Amino acid sequence: MSDIGLTDEFSERSGSSLSALKVLGTLRADTALLTDMTPESSAPQLNSGSASSFDIVFPIRTNGEGAPLFCIHPIVGLSWCYSEFDKYTDRPIYGIQTPGQSDLPGTLDALAQRYIDEIEKILPDGPYNLLGWSLGGTITHAMAVRLRQQGKHVDSLVLLDSHAVQRENALEASLPAADLLDAVGITLPGINGQRITLESLPSLVAGSDVIETHEVERLIAAARHNHELAVGHVPGVYDGDVLFVGAAHEEMHGLSTWHPYIRGQITTYTVPQSHWQMTSASALRAVGPLVARHLGANGVNAIGG
């Protein structure tokens, strides 16, 4: 891979997400994961200090116009899957990721407050734009309820194929390996057609040089814990409007579960994807512009849609 220019895309120079991350993997101990896939866009993060790609706050873009978009992790606990949203809005974007196992709260509402504390360090007084996929939607809704109770302004609440009430057996299902890795935010070759459960994820990524096995095991432990919190969670009522984007290829649709817990208007769309594909590149070609237009209706800058 020679003669790569500052604005060349890795994918356009015969590089996959995996190869890009392998090239940058040796930097992970001292720098943030480089989610922008050009050398030019990577440079600011290389110079940003010693942040880890597993920290609770995962900066995707730290500058831009308008109030930031805060994206709450799905069940796997990482927000890497939201990195491509920067193609569709020019706002700052921050992912919120699961804490370490010793720092996991005992209720989902306490977890929501933990994340509120983090986003208030970035934006003390709002307004807040919140987005969550899967379990992240349940947490995001709880955050919005608490922020409104605290007198804060929530500009936008976006739920991507999430359920108000979690099914107890949600972690036991097998699913396409590629879809699960999309949820993590990484790509591996040679896994088309494989089906795995969340529990078998460590063996799938072992030796990939993309994410360490012990980190995956930590994330799975956090996923079990957070899932138990969600199963026992009774949502509050959010008094604002919501954008809900559902997965058309799912038999169990989450939209109806939210009606008792949302007092404002619910704008709904579906995309021709499964639940685990909601942040894949193909899904984001539809989801990204929808989210950008929704944010733009409440702010200043929808682009790419």
GROMACS .gro file of C-alpha atoms in nm:
model
  305
    1MET     CA    1   0.000   0.000   0.000
    2SER     CA    2   0.238   0.265  -0.125
    3ASP     CA    3   0.196   0.633  -0.219
    4ILE     CA    4  -0.114   0.686  -0.006
    5GLY     CA    5  -0.229   1.046  -0.008
    6LEU     CA    6  -0.366   1.236   0.289
    7THR     CA    7  -0.721   1.213   0.159
    8ASP     CA    8  -0.710   0.858   0.016
    9GLU     CA    9  -0.967   0.619   0.158
   10PHE     CA   10  -0.828   0.289   0.292
   11SER     CA   11  -1.116   0.108   0.121
   12GLU     CA   12  -1.024   0.270  -0.210
   13ARG     CA   13  -0.660   0.158  -0.177
   14SER     CA   14  -0.744  -0.214  -0.136
   15GLY     CA   15  -0.773  -0.179   0.240
   16SER     CA   16  -1.064  -0.311   0.449
   17SER     CA   17  -1.176  -0.195   0.791
   18LEU     CA   18  -0.974  -0.484   0.928
   19SER     CA   19  -0.654  -0.391   0.748
   20ALA     CA   20  -0.689  -0.028   0.848
   21LEU     CA   21  -0.727  -0.125   1.211
   22LYS     CA   22  -0.435  -0.365   1.191
   23VAL     CA   23  -0.214  -0.089   1.056
   24LEU     CA   24  -0.321   0.131   1.344
   25GLY     CA   25  -0.348  -0.143   1.606
   26THR     CA   26  -0.002  -0.085   1.750
   27LEU     CA   27  -0.106   0.271   1.835
   28ARG     CA   28  -0.408   0.167   2.041
   29ALA     CA   29  -0.227   0.163   2.375
   30ASP     CA   30  -0.143   0.532   2.348
   31THR     CA   31  -0.411   0.680   2.122
   32ALA     CA   32  -0.779   0.669   2.042
   33LEU     CA   33  -0.905   0.418   1.787
   34LEU     CA   34  -0.880   0.596   1.453
   35THR     CA   35  -1.234   0.579   1.323
   36ASP     CA   36  -1.205   0.824   1.034
   37MET     CA   37  -1.071   0.614   0.752
   38THR     CA   38  -0.832   0.859   0.586
   39PRO     CA   39  -0.479   0.946   0.704
   40GLU     CA   40  -0.571   1.316   0.707
   41SER     CA   41  -0.872   1.266   0.934
   42SER     CA   42  -0.668   1.031   1.155
   43ALA     CA   43  -0.402   1.291   1.227
   44PRO     CA   44  -0.596   1.496   1.485
   45GLN     CA   45  -0.674   1.182   1.687
   46LEU     CA   46  -0.310   1.071   1.674
   47ASN     CA   47  -0.219   1.399   1.841
   48SER     CA   48  -0.501   1.391   2.094
   49GLY     CA   49  -0.313   1.229   2.382
   50SER     CA   50  -0.357   0.897   2.560
   51ALA     CA   51  -0.731   0.837   2.532
   52SER     CA   52  -0.832   0.475   2.484
   53SER     CA   53  -1.082   0.344   2.232
   54PHE     CA   54  -1.247   0.165   2.525
   55ASP     CA   55  -1.301   0.475   2.741
   56ILE     CA   56  -1.657   0.565   2.837
   57VAL     CA   57  -1.645   0.868   2.609
   58PHE     CA   58  -1.541   0.774   2.255
   59PRO     CA   59  -1.493   1.092   2.048
   60ILE     CA   60  -1.592   1.042   1.685
   61ARG     CA   61  -1.573   1.409   1.590
   62THR     CA   62  -1.494   1.677   1.848
   63ASN     CA   63  -1.560   1.988   1.638
   64GLY     CA   64  -1.838   2.100   1.409
   65GLU     CA   65  -2.152   2.310   1.399
   66GLY     CA   66  -2.442   2.277   1.638
   67ALA     CA   67  -2.496   2.082   1.956
   68PRO     CA   68  -2.322   1.742   1.968
   69LEU     CA   69  -2.488   1.411   1.892
   70PHE     CA   70  -2.436   1.159   2.174
   71CYS     CA   71  -2.464   0.794   2.063
   72ILE     CA   72  -2.520   0.533   2.335
   73HIS     CA   73  -2.369   0.187   2.293
   74PRO     CA   74  -2.573  -0.122   2.195
   75ILE     CA   75  -2.558  -0.444   2.395
   76VAL     CA   76  -2.195  -0.512   2.301
   77GLY     CA   77  -2.090  -0.201   2.495
   78LEU     CA   78  -1.884  -0.018   2.229
   79SER     CA   79  -1.982   0.283   2.019
   80TRP     CA   80  -1.739   0.216   1.733
   81CYS     CA   81  -2.040   0.117   1.521
   82TYR     CA   82  -2.154   0.482   1.510
   83SER     CA   83  -1.833   0.611   1.352
   84GLU     CA   84  -1.979   0.640   1.002
   85PHE     CA   85  -2.248   0.885   1.116
   86ASP     CA   86  -1.993   1.160   1.057
   87LYS     CA   87  -2.065   1.122   0.684
   88TYR     CA   88  -2.419   1.247   0.736
   89THR     CA   89  -2.398   1.532   0.986
   90ASP     CA   90  -2.130   1.790   1.055
   91ARG     CA   91  -2.209   1.813   1.425
   92PRO     CA   92  -1.965   1.694   1.689
   93ILE     CA   93  -2.034   1.326   1.762
   94TYR     CA   94  -1.947   1.135   2.078
   95GLY     CA   95  -2.002   0.768   2.150
   96ILE     CA   96  -2.078   0.659   2.506
   97GLN     CA   97  -1.944   0.315   2.599
   98THR     CA   98  -1.990   0.074   2.885
   99PRO     CA   99  -1.781   0.134   3.200
  100GLY     CA  100  -1.539  -0.118   3.342
  101GLN     CA  101  -1.694  -0.407   3.531
  102SER     CA  102  -1.613  -0.260   3.871
  103ASP     CA  103  -1.792   0.063   3.774
  104LEU     CA  104  -2.122  -0.084   3.651
  105PRO     CA  105  -2.426   0.064   3.831
  106GLY     CA  106  -2.696  -0.153   3.986
  107THR     CA  107  -2.995  -0.018   3.792
  108LEU     CA  108  -3.051   0.103   3.440
  109ASP     CA  109  -3.160   0.443   3.570
  110ALA     CA  110  -2.831   0.470   3.758
  111LEU     CA  111  -2.647   0.375   3.439
  112ALA     CA  112  -2.839   0.646   3.255
  113GLN     CA  113  -2.734   0.901   3.518
  114ARG     CA  114  -2.374   0.781   3.490
  115TYR     CA  115  -2.383   0.862   3.120
  116ILE     CA  116  -2.556   1.195   3.180
  117ASP     CA  117  -2.269   1.287   3.410
  118GLU     CA  118  -2.029   1.213   3.123
  119ILE     CA  119  -2.211   1.411   2.854
  120GLU     CA  120  -2.255   1.707   3.091
  121LYS     CA  121  -1.876   1.728   3.115
  122ILE     CA  122  -1.881   1.795   2.742
  123LEU     CA  123  -2.201   2.003   2.727
  124PRO     CA  124  -2.305   2.119   3.075
  125ASP     CA  125  -2.633   2.289   2.989
  126GLY     CA  126  -2.755   2.127   2.669
  127PRO     CA  127  -2.940   2.113   2.445
  128TYR     CA  128  -2.893   1.739   2.410
  129ASN     CA  129  -2.921   1.521   2.100
  130LEU     CA  130  -2.936   1.154   2.197
  131LEU     CA  131  -2.930   0.843   1.981
  132GLY     CA  132  -2.931   0.479   2.081
  133TRP     CA  133  -2.953   0.148   1.897
  134SER     CA  134  -3.082  -0.174   2.054
  135LEU     CA  135  -3.012  -0.165   2.430
  136GLY     CA  136  -2.866   0.180   2.368
  137GLY     CA  137  -3.214   0.301   2.281
  138THR     CA  138  -3.349   0.183   2.617
  139ILE     CA  139  -3.065   0.362   2.797
  140THR     CA  140  -3.103   0.672   2.580
  141HIS     CA  141  -3.474   0.697   2.660
  142ALA     CA  142  -3.396   0.670   3.032
  143MET     CA  143  -3.137   0.948   2.993
  144ALA     CA  144  -3.388   1.172   2.815
  145VAL     CA  145  -3.647   1.116   3.089
  146ARG     CA  146  -3.397   1.205   3.360
  147LEU     CA  147  -3.265   1.510   3.174
  148ARG     CA  148  -3.619   1.646   3.137
  149GLN     CA  149  -3.685   1.579   3.507
  150GLN     CA  150  -3.373   1.783   3.582
  151GLY     CA  151  -3.502   2.074   3.375
  152LYS     CA  152  -3.262   2.020   3.083
  153HIS     CA  153  -3.359   2.060   2.716
  154VAL     CA  154  -3.350   1.753   2.492
  155ASP     CA  155  -3.349   1.860   2.127
  156SER     CA  156  -3.365   1.513   1.972
  157LEU     CA  157  -3.420   1.156   2.083
  158VAL     CA  158  -3.350   0.891   1.817
  159LEU     CA  159  -3.421   0.522   1.878
  160LEU     CA  160  -3.280   0.269   1.631
  161ASP     CA  161  -3.476  -0.058   1.645
  162SER     CA  162  -3.489  -0.066   2.023
  163HIS     CA  163  -3.741  -0.207   2.270
  164ALA     CA  164  -3.877  -0.040   2.580
  165VAL     CA  165  -3.887  -0.376   2.757
  166GLN     CA  166  -3.608  -0.626   2.694
  167ARG     CA  167  -3.668  -0.996   2.633
  168GLU     CA  168  -3.498  -1.222   2.887
  169ASN     CA  169  -3.356  -1.457   2.622
  170ALA     CA  170  -3.220  -1.185   2.393
  171LEU     CA  171  -2.857  -1.286   2.452
  172GLU     CA  172  -2.910  -1.652   2.363
  173ALA     CA  173  -2.999  -1.616   1.994
  174SER     CA  174  -2.754  -1.713   1.722
  175LEU     CA  175  -2.701  -1.461   1.446
  176PRO     CA  176  -2.477  -1.404   1.144
  177ALA     CA  177  -2.120  -1.345   1.257
  178ALA     CA  178  -2.076  -1.052   1.017
  179ASP     CA  179  -2.381  -0.878   1.165
  180LEU     CA  180  -2.254  -0.919   1.520
  181LEU     CA  181  -1.917  -0.776   1.423
  182ASP     CA  182  -2.096  -0.483   1.258
  183ALA     CA  183  -2.248  -0.420   1.601
  184VAL     CA  184  -1.901  -0.413   1.750
  185GLY     CA  185  -1.781  -0.186   1.470
  186ILE     CA  186  -1.519  -0.411   1.309
  187THR     CA  187  -1.488  -0.629   0.999
  188LEU     CA  188  -1.319  -0.968   0.962
  189PRO     CA  189  -1.266  -1.165   0.639
  190GLY     CA  190  -1.387  -1.518   0.577
  191ILE     CA  191  -1.690  -1.523   0.807
  192ASN     CA  192  -1.976  -1.503   0.558
  193GLY     CA  193  -2.235  -1.768   0.635
  194GLN     CA  194  -2.118  -1.829   0.992
  195ARG     CA  195  -2.369  -1.798   1.275
  196ILE     CA  196  -2.257  -1.741   1.632
  197THR     CA  197  -2.389  -1.633   1.971
  198LEU     CA  198  -2.258  -1.342   2.173
  199GLU     CA  199  -2.079  -1.588   2.400
  200SER     CA  200  -1.864  -1.720   2.113
  201LEU     CA  201  -1.745  -1.376   2.005
  202PRO     CA  202  -1.406  -1.402   2.189
  203SER     CA  203  -1.306  -1.712   1.992
  204LEU     CA  204  -1.410  -1.546   1.665
  205VAL     CA  205  -1.186  -1.241   1.711
  206ALA     CA  206  -0.894  -1.424   1.876
  207GLY     CA  207  -0.574  -1.348   1.689
  208SER     CA  208  -0.733  -1.081   1.468
  209ASP     CA  209  -0.510  -0.799   1.600
  210VAL     CA  210  -0.819  -0.578   1.598
  211ILE     CA  211  -0.946  -0.626   1.953
  212GLU     CA  212  -0.792  -0.824   2.236
  213THR     CA  213  -0.976  -1.133   2.359
  214HIS     CA  214  -0.975  -1.010   2.719
  215GLU     CA  215  -1.148  -0.690   2.609
  216VAL     CA  216  -1.420  -0.891   2.433
  217GLU     CA  217  -1.467  -1.103   2.745
  218ARG     CA  218  -1.502  -0.786   2.954
  219LEU     CA  219  -1.759  -0.649   2.710
  220ILE     CA  220  -1.961  -0.971   2.722
  221ALA     CA  221  -1.965  -0.963   3.102
  222ALA     CA  222  -2.087  -0.603   3.087
  223ALA     CA  223  -2.346  -0.703   2.826
  224ARG     CA  224  -2.488  -0.970   3.057
  225HIS     CA  225  -2.501  -0.721   3.345
  226ASN     CA  226  -2.660  -0.444   3.140
  227HIS     CA  227  -2.911  -0.685   2.986
  228GLU     CA  228  -3.021  -0.790   3.335
  229LEU     CA  229  -3.065  -0.423   3.425
  230ALA     CA  230  -3.279  -0.370   3.115
  231VAL     CA  231  -3.497  -0.675   3.184
  232GLY     CA  232  -3.579  -0.536   3.528
  233HIS     CA  233  -3.620  -0.177   3.409
  234VAL     CA  234  -3.956   0.003   3.417
  235PRO     CA  235  -3.928   0.299   3.176
  236GLY     CA  236  -4.039   0.645   3.270
  237VAL     CA  237  -4.246   0.866   3.042
  238TYR     CA  238  -4.062   1.099   2.804
  239ASP     CA  239  -4.260   1.414   2.726
  240GLY     CA  240  -4.090   1.500   2.396
  241ASP     CA  241  -4.087   1.384   2.034
  242VAL     CA  242  -3.899   1.079   1.907
  243LEU     CA  243  -3.758   0.953   1.578
  244PHE     CA  244  -3.791   0.574   1.567
  245VAL     CA  245  -3.619   0.377   1.288
  246GLY     CA  246  -3.709   0.010   1.282
  247ALA     CA  247  -3.562  -0.298   1.113
  248ALA     CA  248  -3.806  -0.428   0.852
  249HIS     CA  249  -3.658  -0.780   0.854
  250GLU     CA  250  -3.751  -0.849   1.217
  251GLU     CA  251  -4.061  -1.036   1.332
  252MET     CA  252  -4.071  -0.860   1.669
  253HIS     CA  253  -4.098  -0.485   1.619
  254GLY     CA  254  -4.004  -0.254   1.905
  255LEU     CA  255  -4.216   0.047   1.810
  256SER     CA  256  -4.534  -0.067   1.985
  257THR     CA  257  -4.346  -0.123   2.312
  258TRP     CA  258  -4.267   0.251   2.332
  259HIS     CA  259  -4.617   0.398   2.304
  260PRO     CA  260  -4.687   0.394   2.683
  261TYR     CA  261  -4.356   0.571   2.752
  262ILE     CA  262  -4.354   0.855   2.498
  263ARG     CA  263  -4.594   1.146   2.529
  264GLY     CA  264  -4.481   1.341   2.223
  265GLN     CA  265  -4.502   1.263   1.853
  266ILE     CA  266  -4.326   0.950   1.725
  267THR     CA  267  -4.197   0.979   1.369
  268THR     CA  268  -4.133   0.632   1.231
  269TYR     CA  269  -3.941   0.480   0.943
  270THR     CA  270  -3.827   0.129   0.861
  271VAL     CA  271  -3.520   0.021   0.668
  272PRO     CA  272  -3.480  -0.313   0.486
  273GLN     CA  273  -3.233  -0.459   0.735
  274SER     CA  274  -3.224  -0.694   1.032
  275HIS     CA  275  -3.179  -0.567   1.386
  276TRP     CA  276  -2.808  -0.646   1.391
  277GLN     CA  277  -2.750  -0.466   1.059
  278MET     CA  278  -2.883  -0.127   1.171
  279THR     CA  279  -2.540   0.041   1.171
  280SER     CA  280  -2.395  -0.148   0.875
  281ALA     CA  281  -2.277   0.060   0.579
  282SER     CA  282  -2.582  -0.035   0.373
  283ALA     CA  283  -2.823   0.052   0.655
  284LEU     CA  284  -2.654   0.384   0.723
  285ARG     CA  285  -2.711   0.495   0.366
  286ALA     CA  286  -3.077   0.516   0.469
  287VAL     CA  287  -3.048   0.575   0.844
  288GLY     CA  288  -2.780   0.845   0.824
  289PRO     CA  289  -2.983   1.092   0.614
  290LEU     CA  290  -3.295   1.027   0.826
  291VAL     CA  291  -3.107   1.112   1.144
  292ALA     CA  292  -2.939   1.413   0.981
  293ARG     CA  293  -3.272   1.556   0.866
  294HIS     CA  294  -3.422   1.499   1.210
  295LEU     CA  295  -3.133   1.678   1.378
  296GLY     CA  296  -3.153   1.953   1.120
  297ALA     CA  297  -3.520   2.011   1.199
  298ASN     CA  298  -3.414   2.101   1.552
  299GLY     CA  299  -3.077   2.260   1.474
  300VAL     CA  300  -2.861   2.387   1.193
  301ASN     CA  301  -2.694   2.125   0.986
  302ALA     CA  302  -2.829   1.827   0.803
  303ILE     CA  303  -2.593   1.726   0.524
  304GLY     CA  304  -2.562   1.430   0.292
  305GLY     CA  305  -2.934   1.368   0.280
   0.00000   0.00000   0.00000
